[in-house]
XYZ file of C-alpha atoms in Angstrom:
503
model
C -0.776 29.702 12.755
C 2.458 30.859 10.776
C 3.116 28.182 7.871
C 5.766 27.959 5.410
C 4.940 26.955 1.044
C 6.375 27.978 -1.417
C 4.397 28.465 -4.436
C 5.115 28.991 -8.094
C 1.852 30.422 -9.186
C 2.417 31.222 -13.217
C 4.315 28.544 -13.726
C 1.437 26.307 -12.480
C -1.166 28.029 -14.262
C 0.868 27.401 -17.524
C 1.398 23.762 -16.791
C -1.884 22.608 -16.671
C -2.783 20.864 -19.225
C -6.506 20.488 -21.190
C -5.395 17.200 -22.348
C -6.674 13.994 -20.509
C -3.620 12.940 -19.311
C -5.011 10.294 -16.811
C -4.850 10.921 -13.375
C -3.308 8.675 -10.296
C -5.091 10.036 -7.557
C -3.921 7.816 -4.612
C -1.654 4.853 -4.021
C -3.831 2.316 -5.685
C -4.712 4.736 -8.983
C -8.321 5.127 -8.712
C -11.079 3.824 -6.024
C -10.085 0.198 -7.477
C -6.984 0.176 -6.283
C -6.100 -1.862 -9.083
C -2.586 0.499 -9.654
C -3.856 0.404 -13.460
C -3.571 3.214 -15.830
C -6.501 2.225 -18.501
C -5.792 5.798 -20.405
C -2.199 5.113 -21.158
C -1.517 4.582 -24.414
C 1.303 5.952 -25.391
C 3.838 3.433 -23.180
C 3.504 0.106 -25.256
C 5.474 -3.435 -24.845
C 6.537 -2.385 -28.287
C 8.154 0.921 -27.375
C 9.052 0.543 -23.916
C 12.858 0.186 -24.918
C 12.636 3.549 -25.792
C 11.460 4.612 -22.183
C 14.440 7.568 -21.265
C 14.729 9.496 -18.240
C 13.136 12.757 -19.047
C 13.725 14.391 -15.793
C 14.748 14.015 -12.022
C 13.823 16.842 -9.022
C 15.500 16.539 -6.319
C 13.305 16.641 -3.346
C 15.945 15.364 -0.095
C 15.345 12.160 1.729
C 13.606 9.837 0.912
C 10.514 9.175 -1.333
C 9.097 6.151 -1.014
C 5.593 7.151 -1.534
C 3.553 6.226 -5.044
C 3.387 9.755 -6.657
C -0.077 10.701 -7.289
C -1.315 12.942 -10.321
C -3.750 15.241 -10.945
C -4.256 17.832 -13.939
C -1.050 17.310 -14.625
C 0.943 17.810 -11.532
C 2.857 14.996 -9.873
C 2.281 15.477 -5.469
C 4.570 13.172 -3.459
C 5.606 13.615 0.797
C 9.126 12.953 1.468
C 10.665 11.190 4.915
C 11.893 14.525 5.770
C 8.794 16.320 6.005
C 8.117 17.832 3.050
C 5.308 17.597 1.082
C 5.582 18.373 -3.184
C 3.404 19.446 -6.021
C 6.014 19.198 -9.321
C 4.808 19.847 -13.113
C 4.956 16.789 -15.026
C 7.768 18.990 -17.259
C 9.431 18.579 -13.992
C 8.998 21.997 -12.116
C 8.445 23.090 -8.580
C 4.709 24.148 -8.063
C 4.678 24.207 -4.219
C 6.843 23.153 -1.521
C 5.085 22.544 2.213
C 7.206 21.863 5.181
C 4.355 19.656 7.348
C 5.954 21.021 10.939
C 5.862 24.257 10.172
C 2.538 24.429 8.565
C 0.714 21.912 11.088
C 2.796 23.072 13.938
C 3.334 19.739 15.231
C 6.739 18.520 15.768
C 8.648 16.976 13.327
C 5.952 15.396 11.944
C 6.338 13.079 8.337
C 4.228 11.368 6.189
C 5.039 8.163 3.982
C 1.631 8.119 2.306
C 0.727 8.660 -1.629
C -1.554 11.232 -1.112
C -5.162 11.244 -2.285
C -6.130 13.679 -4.190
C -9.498 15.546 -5.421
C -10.569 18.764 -7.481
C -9.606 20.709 -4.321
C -7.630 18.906 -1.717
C -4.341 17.127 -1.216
C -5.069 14.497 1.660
C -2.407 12.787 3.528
C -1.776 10.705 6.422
C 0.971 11.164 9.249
C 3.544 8.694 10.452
C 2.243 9.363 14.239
C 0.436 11.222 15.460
C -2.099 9.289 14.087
C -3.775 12.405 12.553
C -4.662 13.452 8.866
C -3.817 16.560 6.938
C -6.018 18.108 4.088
C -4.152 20.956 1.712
C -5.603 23.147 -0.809
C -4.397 21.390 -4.107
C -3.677 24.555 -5.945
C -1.532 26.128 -3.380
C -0.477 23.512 -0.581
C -1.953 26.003 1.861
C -3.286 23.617 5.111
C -7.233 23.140 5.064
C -7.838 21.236 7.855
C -5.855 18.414 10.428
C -8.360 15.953 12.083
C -8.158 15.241 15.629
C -6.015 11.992 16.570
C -7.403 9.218 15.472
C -5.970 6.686 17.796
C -4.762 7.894 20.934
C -2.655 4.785 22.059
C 1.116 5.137 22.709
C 2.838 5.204 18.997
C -0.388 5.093 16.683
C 0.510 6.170 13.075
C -1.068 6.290 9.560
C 1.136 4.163 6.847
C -2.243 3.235 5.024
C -2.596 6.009 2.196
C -6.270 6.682 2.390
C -8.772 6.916 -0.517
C -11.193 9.737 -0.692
C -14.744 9.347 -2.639
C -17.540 11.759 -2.977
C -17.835 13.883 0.432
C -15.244 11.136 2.868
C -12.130 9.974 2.981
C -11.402 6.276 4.151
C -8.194 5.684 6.215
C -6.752 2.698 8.469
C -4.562 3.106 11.857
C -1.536 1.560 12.340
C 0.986 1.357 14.828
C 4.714 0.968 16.211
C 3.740 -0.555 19.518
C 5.275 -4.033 18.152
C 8.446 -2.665 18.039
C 8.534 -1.239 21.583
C 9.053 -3.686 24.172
C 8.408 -1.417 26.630
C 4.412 -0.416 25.232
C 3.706 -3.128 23.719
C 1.177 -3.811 23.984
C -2.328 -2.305 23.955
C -3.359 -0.862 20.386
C -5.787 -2.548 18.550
C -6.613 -1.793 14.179
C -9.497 0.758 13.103
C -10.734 1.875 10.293
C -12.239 5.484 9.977
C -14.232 7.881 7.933
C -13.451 11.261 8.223
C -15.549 14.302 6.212
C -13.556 15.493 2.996
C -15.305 19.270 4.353
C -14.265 19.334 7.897
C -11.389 16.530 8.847
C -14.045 15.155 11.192
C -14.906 11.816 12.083
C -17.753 9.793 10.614
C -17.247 6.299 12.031
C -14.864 4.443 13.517
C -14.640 0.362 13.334
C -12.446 -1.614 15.394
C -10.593 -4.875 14.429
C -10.795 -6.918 17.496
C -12.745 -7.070 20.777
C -12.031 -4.160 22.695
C -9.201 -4.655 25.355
C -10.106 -1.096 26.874
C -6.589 0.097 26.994
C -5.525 -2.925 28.569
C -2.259 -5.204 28.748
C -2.281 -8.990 27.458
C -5.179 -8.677 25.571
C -6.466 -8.689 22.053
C -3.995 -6.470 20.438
C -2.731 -5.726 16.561
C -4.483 -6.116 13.845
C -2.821 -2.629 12.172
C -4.398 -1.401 8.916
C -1.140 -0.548 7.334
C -0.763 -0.873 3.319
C -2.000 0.481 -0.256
C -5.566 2.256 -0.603
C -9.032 1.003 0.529
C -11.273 0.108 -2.997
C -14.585 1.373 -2.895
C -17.728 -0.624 -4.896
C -20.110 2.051 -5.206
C -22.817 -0.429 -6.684
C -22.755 -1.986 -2.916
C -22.103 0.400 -0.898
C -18.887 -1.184 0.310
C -14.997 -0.791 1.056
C -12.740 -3.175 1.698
C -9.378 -3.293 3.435
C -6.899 -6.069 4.441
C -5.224 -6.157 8.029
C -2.608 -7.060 10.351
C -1.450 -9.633 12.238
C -2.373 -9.975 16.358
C 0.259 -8.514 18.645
C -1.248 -10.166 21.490
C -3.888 -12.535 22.489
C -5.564 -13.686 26.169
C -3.711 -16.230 28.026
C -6.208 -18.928 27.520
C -6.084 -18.182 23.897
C -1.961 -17.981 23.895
C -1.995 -21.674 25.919
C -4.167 -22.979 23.192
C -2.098 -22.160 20.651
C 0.913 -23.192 22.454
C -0.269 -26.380 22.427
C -0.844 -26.321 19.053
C -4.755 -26.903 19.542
C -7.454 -25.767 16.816
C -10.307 -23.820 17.468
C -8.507 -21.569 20.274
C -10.361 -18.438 18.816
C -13.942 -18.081 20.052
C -16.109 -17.971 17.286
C -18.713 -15.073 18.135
C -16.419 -12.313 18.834
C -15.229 -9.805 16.228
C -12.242 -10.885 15.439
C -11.232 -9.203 11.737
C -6.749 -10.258 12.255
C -4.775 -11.228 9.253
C -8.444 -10.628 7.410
C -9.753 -9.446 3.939
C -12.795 -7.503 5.474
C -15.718 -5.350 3.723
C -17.185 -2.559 5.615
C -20.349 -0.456 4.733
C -19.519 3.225 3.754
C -22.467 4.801 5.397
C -22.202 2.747 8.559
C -18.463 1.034 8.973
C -20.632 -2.098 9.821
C -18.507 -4.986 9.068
C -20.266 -7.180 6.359
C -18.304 -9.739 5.813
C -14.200 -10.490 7.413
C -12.338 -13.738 6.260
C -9.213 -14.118 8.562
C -6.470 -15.806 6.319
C -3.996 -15.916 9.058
C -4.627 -19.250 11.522
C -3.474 -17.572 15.002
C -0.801 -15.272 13.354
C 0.504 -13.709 17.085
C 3.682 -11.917 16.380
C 5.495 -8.560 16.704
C 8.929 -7.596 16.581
C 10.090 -7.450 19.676
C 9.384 -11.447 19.897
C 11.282 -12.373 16.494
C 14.492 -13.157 18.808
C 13.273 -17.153 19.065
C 16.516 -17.873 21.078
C 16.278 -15.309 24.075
C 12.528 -14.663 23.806
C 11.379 -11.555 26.612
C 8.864 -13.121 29.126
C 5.906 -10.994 27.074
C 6.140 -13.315 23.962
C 4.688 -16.524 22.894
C 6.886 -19.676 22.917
C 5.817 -20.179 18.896
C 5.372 -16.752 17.413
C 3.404 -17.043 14.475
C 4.812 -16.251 10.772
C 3.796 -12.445 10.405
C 1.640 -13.825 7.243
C -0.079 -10.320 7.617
C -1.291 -8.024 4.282
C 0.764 -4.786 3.723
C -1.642 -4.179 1.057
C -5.580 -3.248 0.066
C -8.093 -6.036 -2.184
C -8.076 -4.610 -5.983
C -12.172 -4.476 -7.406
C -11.883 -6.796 -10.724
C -14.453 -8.498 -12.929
C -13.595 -11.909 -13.498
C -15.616 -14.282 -16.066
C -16.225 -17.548 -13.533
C -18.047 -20.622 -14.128
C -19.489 -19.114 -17.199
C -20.352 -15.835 -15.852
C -19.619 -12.512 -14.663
C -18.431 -12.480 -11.155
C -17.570 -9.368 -9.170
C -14.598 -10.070 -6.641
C -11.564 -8.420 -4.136
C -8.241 -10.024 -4.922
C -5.739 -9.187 -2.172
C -1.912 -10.206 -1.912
C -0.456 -11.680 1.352
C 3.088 -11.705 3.028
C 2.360 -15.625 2.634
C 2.586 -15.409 -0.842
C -0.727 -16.440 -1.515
C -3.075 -14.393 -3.869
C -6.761 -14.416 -2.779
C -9.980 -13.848 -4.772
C -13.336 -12.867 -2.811
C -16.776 -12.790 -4.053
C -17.613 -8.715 -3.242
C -21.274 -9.343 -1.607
C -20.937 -12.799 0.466
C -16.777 -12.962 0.967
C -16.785 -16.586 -0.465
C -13.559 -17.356 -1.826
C -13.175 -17.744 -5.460
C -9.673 -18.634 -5.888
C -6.349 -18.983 -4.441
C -3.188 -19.227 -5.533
C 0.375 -19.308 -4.248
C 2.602 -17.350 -6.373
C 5.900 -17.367 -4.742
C 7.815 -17.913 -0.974
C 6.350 -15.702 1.697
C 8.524 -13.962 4.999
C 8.068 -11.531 7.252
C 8.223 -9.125 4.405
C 6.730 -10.771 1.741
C 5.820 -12.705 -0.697
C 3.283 -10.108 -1.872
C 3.468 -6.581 -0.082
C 2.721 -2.668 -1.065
C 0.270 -3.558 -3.955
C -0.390 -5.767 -6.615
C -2.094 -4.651 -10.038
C -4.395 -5.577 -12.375
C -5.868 -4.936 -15.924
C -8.799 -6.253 -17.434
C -7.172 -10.148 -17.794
C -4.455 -10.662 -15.000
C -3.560 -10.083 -11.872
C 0.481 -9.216 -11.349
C 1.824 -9.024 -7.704
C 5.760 -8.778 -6.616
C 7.292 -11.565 -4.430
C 9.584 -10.066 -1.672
C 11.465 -13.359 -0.653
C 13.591 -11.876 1.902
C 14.101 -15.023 3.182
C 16.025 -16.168 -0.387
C 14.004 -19.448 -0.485
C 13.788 -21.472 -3.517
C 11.357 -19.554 -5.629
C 10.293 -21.428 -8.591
C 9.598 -19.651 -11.903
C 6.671 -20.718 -14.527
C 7.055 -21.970 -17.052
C 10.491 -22.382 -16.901
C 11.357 -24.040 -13.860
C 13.810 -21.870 -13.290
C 14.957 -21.363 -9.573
C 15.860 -18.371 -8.267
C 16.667 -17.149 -4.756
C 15.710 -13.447 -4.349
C 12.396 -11.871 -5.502
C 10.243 -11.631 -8.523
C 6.837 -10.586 -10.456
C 4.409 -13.055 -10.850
C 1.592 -12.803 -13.080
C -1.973 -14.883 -12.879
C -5.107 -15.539 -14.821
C -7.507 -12.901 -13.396
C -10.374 -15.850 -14.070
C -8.777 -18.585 -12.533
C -5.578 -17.429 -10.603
C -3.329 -20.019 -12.511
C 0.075 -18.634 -13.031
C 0.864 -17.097 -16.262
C 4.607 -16.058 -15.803
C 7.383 -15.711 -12.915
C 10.093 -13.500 -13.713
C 13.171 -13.163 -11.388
C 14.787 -9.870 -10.614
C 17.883 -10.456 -12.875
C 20.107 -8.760 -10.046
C 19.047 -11.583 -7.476
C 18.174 -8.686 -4.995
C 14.822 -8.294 -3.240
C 11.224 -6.882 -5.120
C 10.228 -4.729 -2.710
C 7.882 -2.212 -3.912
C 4.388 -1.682 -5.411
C 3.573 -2.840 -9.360
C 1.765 -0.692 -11.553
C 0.308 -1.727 -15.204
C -0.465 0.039 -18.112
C -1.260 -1.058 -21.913
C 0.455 -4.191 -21.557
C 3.429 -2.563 -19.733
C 4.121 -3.669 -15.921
C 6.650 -1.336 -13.987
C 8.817 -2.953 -11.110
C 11.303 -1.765 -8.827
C 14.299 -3.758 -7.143
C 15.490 -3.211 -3.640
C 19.295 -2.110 -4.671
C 21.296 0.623 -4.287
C 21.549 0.958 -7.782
C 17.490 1.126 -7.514
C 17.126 -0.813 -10.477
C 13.237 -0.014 -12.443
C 12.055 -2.114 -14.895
C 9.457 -2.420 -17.565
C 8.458 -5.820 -18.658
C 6.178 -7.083 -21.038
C 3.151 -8.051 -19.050
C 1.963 -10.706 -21.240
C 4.776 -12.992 -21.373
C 6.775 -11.526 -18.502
C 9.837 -10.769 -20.496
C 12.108 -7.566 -19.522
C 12.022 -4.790 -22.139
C 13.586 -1.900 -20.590
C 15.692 -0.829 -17.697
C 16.909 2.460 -15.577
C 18.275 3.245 -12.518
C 17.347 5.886 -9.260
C 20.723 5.513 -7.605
C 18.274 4.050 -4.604
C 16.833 1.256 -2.975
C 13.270 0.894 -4.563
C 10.840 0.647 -1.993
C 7.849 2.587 -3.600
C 6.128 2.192 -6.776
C 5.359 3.710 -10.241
C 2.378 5.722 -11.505
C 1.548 6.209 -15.277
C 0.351 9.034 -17.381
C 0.658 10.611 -20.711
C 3.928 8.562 -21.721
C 5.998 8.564 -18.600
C 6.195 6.425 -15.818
C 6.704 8.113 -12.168
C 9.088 6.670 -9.260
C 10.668 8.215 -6.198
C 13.653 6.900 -4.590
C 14.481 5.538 -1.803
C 12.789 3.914 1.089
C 13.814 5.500 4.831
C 17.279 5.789 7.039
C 19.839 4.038 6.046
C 18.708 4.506 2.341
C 19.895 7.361 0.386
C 17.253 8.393 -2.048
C 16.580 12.112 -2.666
C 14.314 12.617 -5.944
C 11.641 12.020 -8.435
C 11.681 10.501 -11.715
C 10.226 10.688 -14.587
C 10.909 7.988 -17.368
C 9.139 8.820 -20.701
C 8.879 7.185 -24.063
C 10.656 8.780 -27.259
């Protein structure tokens, strides 16, 4: 198969660097997902002012994906269909055009990719398939076989790989598509890290056996699965339905409880733990009370025939639970803590699912409250609120109310609110967190693509730049320097990688 890179070979080989830097090697950081860089310590609240763009490569439209970092090298795909290995001195390593070397047509992938000693791993935005490069070169390894064949099936979800596997979700653009909609339904898959093959696949919801005006939806779209070795487990957070039976829809409808039959598999709007060796499901909490929605029903006024007379909120997660050690009712307690579109933060006990805590931190919408990824260190939790809505958000402990989006931070023990901190510009706060030493990186959804470092133990701002784009991705940290793309997809305008270092 002919296949296009282009490859810098000595200046790679002088770039690496001996030197633990700290690696980011997928969306969430690490098999936590916690987006926290516990190396860094360069970057302090004390120095952050200093924080200076140290360089920008210019990559085309759009990067929206979390860089990841390995060995010092920075990887990130672009909406265009590239996919980049850059020095962290801001150098081109290798260049892969994913059509050319896949020879599927004009494929692209949003996903941070997840990386290991020898292999890039990345996820396409349909068809639903994944794509494995050699790390050193970009030269393809392997492509698994589709991994949902339903009209439109796609992989947003960027995957985590551990030991010999890699763990990915399925999502999908059926609820978009008023004619297909709609017939997918949310798995999660194992695939070998040797061969691209599948392990196990687990759906979501009963199966509807390709059929119409079933259970449909529940997408596994957002952040990186977390992996607790000591268990044996990974978790993920899903969807919302698409569609439900008739009987079900009525119920609802009518605004009756208990419409969902209680010994069926139903894992919508959930925090859910799966077994690694098996994908049995051990435990799935649905958080999301009859959540039926998809686009092409968000017209209330001329609703199509298809769509339920009260769609629900699209209260969905967009994001994975973080692993964190929390010190509750006078001991150690191992729990998930996941953020939801609602706005509500959740904490889950790791073995049984029982929830610890919950807290509300800001407005939810259709796009958040929480969404992409929240963070957290060793004593708080910190999670963005979208508020595309522009409801009346209410900031602690000032009492301050603000109308767009913000950071929240919370009491990793209890979930009590620490701090709210409004984007000073008023716009949205799209895009994932990240935390290091105190620092917490945040990104506004501008087009003056507004970054920001605040102090992540009171909240207050200490440093800002600019990417010229809408931020709809999120930072990584290593050795001194925080890394952002920019821009999100069409109409955006985004075309490059940052790197923002301390003096």
């Amino acid at each position: 198969m002919a296949y296009s890179i282009t490859l810098v070979i000595c200046f790679f080989l002088l770039t690496i660097c001996e030197c633990d830097q700290g690696d980011w090697t997928n969306h969430g950081g690490d098999i936590t997902n916690r987006r926290f860089q516990e190396k860094e310590h360069k970057i302090s609240p004390q120095n952050a002012h200093t924080l200076a763009q140290k360089w920008r490569f210019v990559t085309g439209p759009f990067v929206s994906a979390t860089p990841a970092i390995y060995k010092g090298v920075v990887y990130v795909p672009t909406w265009s269909g590239l996919v980049f290995a850059v020095s962290m001195q801001g150098s081109l390593v290798w260049r892969v055009n994913l059509t050319q070397i896949t020879g599927l047509s004009g494929v692209i992938s949003r996903t941070s990719p997840a990386l290991t000693k020898e292999l890039v791993i990345i996820g396409l935005l349909g068809p639903a398939k994944v794509v494995a490069l050699k790390r050193e070169t970009g030269k393809l390894v392997w492509i698994s076989q589709e991994l949902e064949e339903t009209p439109l099936a796609k992989i947003t979800m960027s995957g985590t790989a551990h030991k010999d596997a890699f763990y990915v979700g399925i999502s999908s653009d059926q609820e978009v598509n008023d004619t297909i909609c709609c017939t997918f339904q949310g798995s999660f898959q194992k695939l070998s890290l040797t061969t691209g093959s599948r392990i196990w696949k687990t759906g979501m919801l009963p199966d509807n056996h390709g059929q119409n005006e079933l259970y449909s939806g529940a997408a596994i779209w957002g952040s990186s699965p977390s992996i607790d070795e000591k268990r044996g487990l990974v978790y993920i957070a899903t969807g919302n339905l698409y569609t439900v039976p008739a009987s079900i829809q009525a119920c609802l409808d009518a605004n009756r409880t208990g419409c969902f039959p209680s010994n069926a598999t139903l894992c919508d709007d959930a925090v859910v733990a799966l077994d690694t060796e098996t994908g049995a499901i051990r435990w799935c909490n649905r958080l999301g009370g009859g959540d039926v929605f998809s686009f092409i029903c968000r017209d209330r006024e001329n609703p199509l025939p298809k769509c339920p007379s009260q769609p629900g909120p699209d209260y969905d997660f967009g994001e994975s639970p973080m692993l964190v050690t929390i010190r509750h009712r006078n001991r150690w307690r191992d729990v998930v803590v996941t953020g939801q579109k609602s706005g509500i933060v959740w904490a889950h006990d790791r073995s049984t699912g029982e929830l610890v805590w919950e807290t509300l931190a800001g407005p939810g919408s259709k796009s958040g409250g929480a969404i992409w990824g929240a963070a957290a260190d060793n004593t708080r939790i910190y999670t963005n609120i979208v508020n595309r809505d522009g409801l009346n958000f209410t900031l602690i402990p000032s009492s301050n109310v603000t109308r767009g989006g913000g950071w929240v931070a919370m009491d990793a023990n209890t979930g009590a609110i620490l701090w709210s901190t409004a984007n000073p510009t008023g716009a949205l706060a799209y895009g994932a967190v990240a935390i290091s030493n105190d620092v917490l990186f945040v990104g506004s959804f501008e087009d003056a693509g507004y970054i920001y470092a605040l102090d992540a133990r009171n909240g207050r701002i200490v440093w800002r730049g600019m990417t010229n784009s809408k931020q709809g991705g999120g930072f990584s940290v290593a050795d001194g320097c925080a890394f952002v793309g920019s821009g999100y997809m069409p109409p955006t305008t985004g075309d490059s990688i940052y790197a923002f270092c301390v003096a």
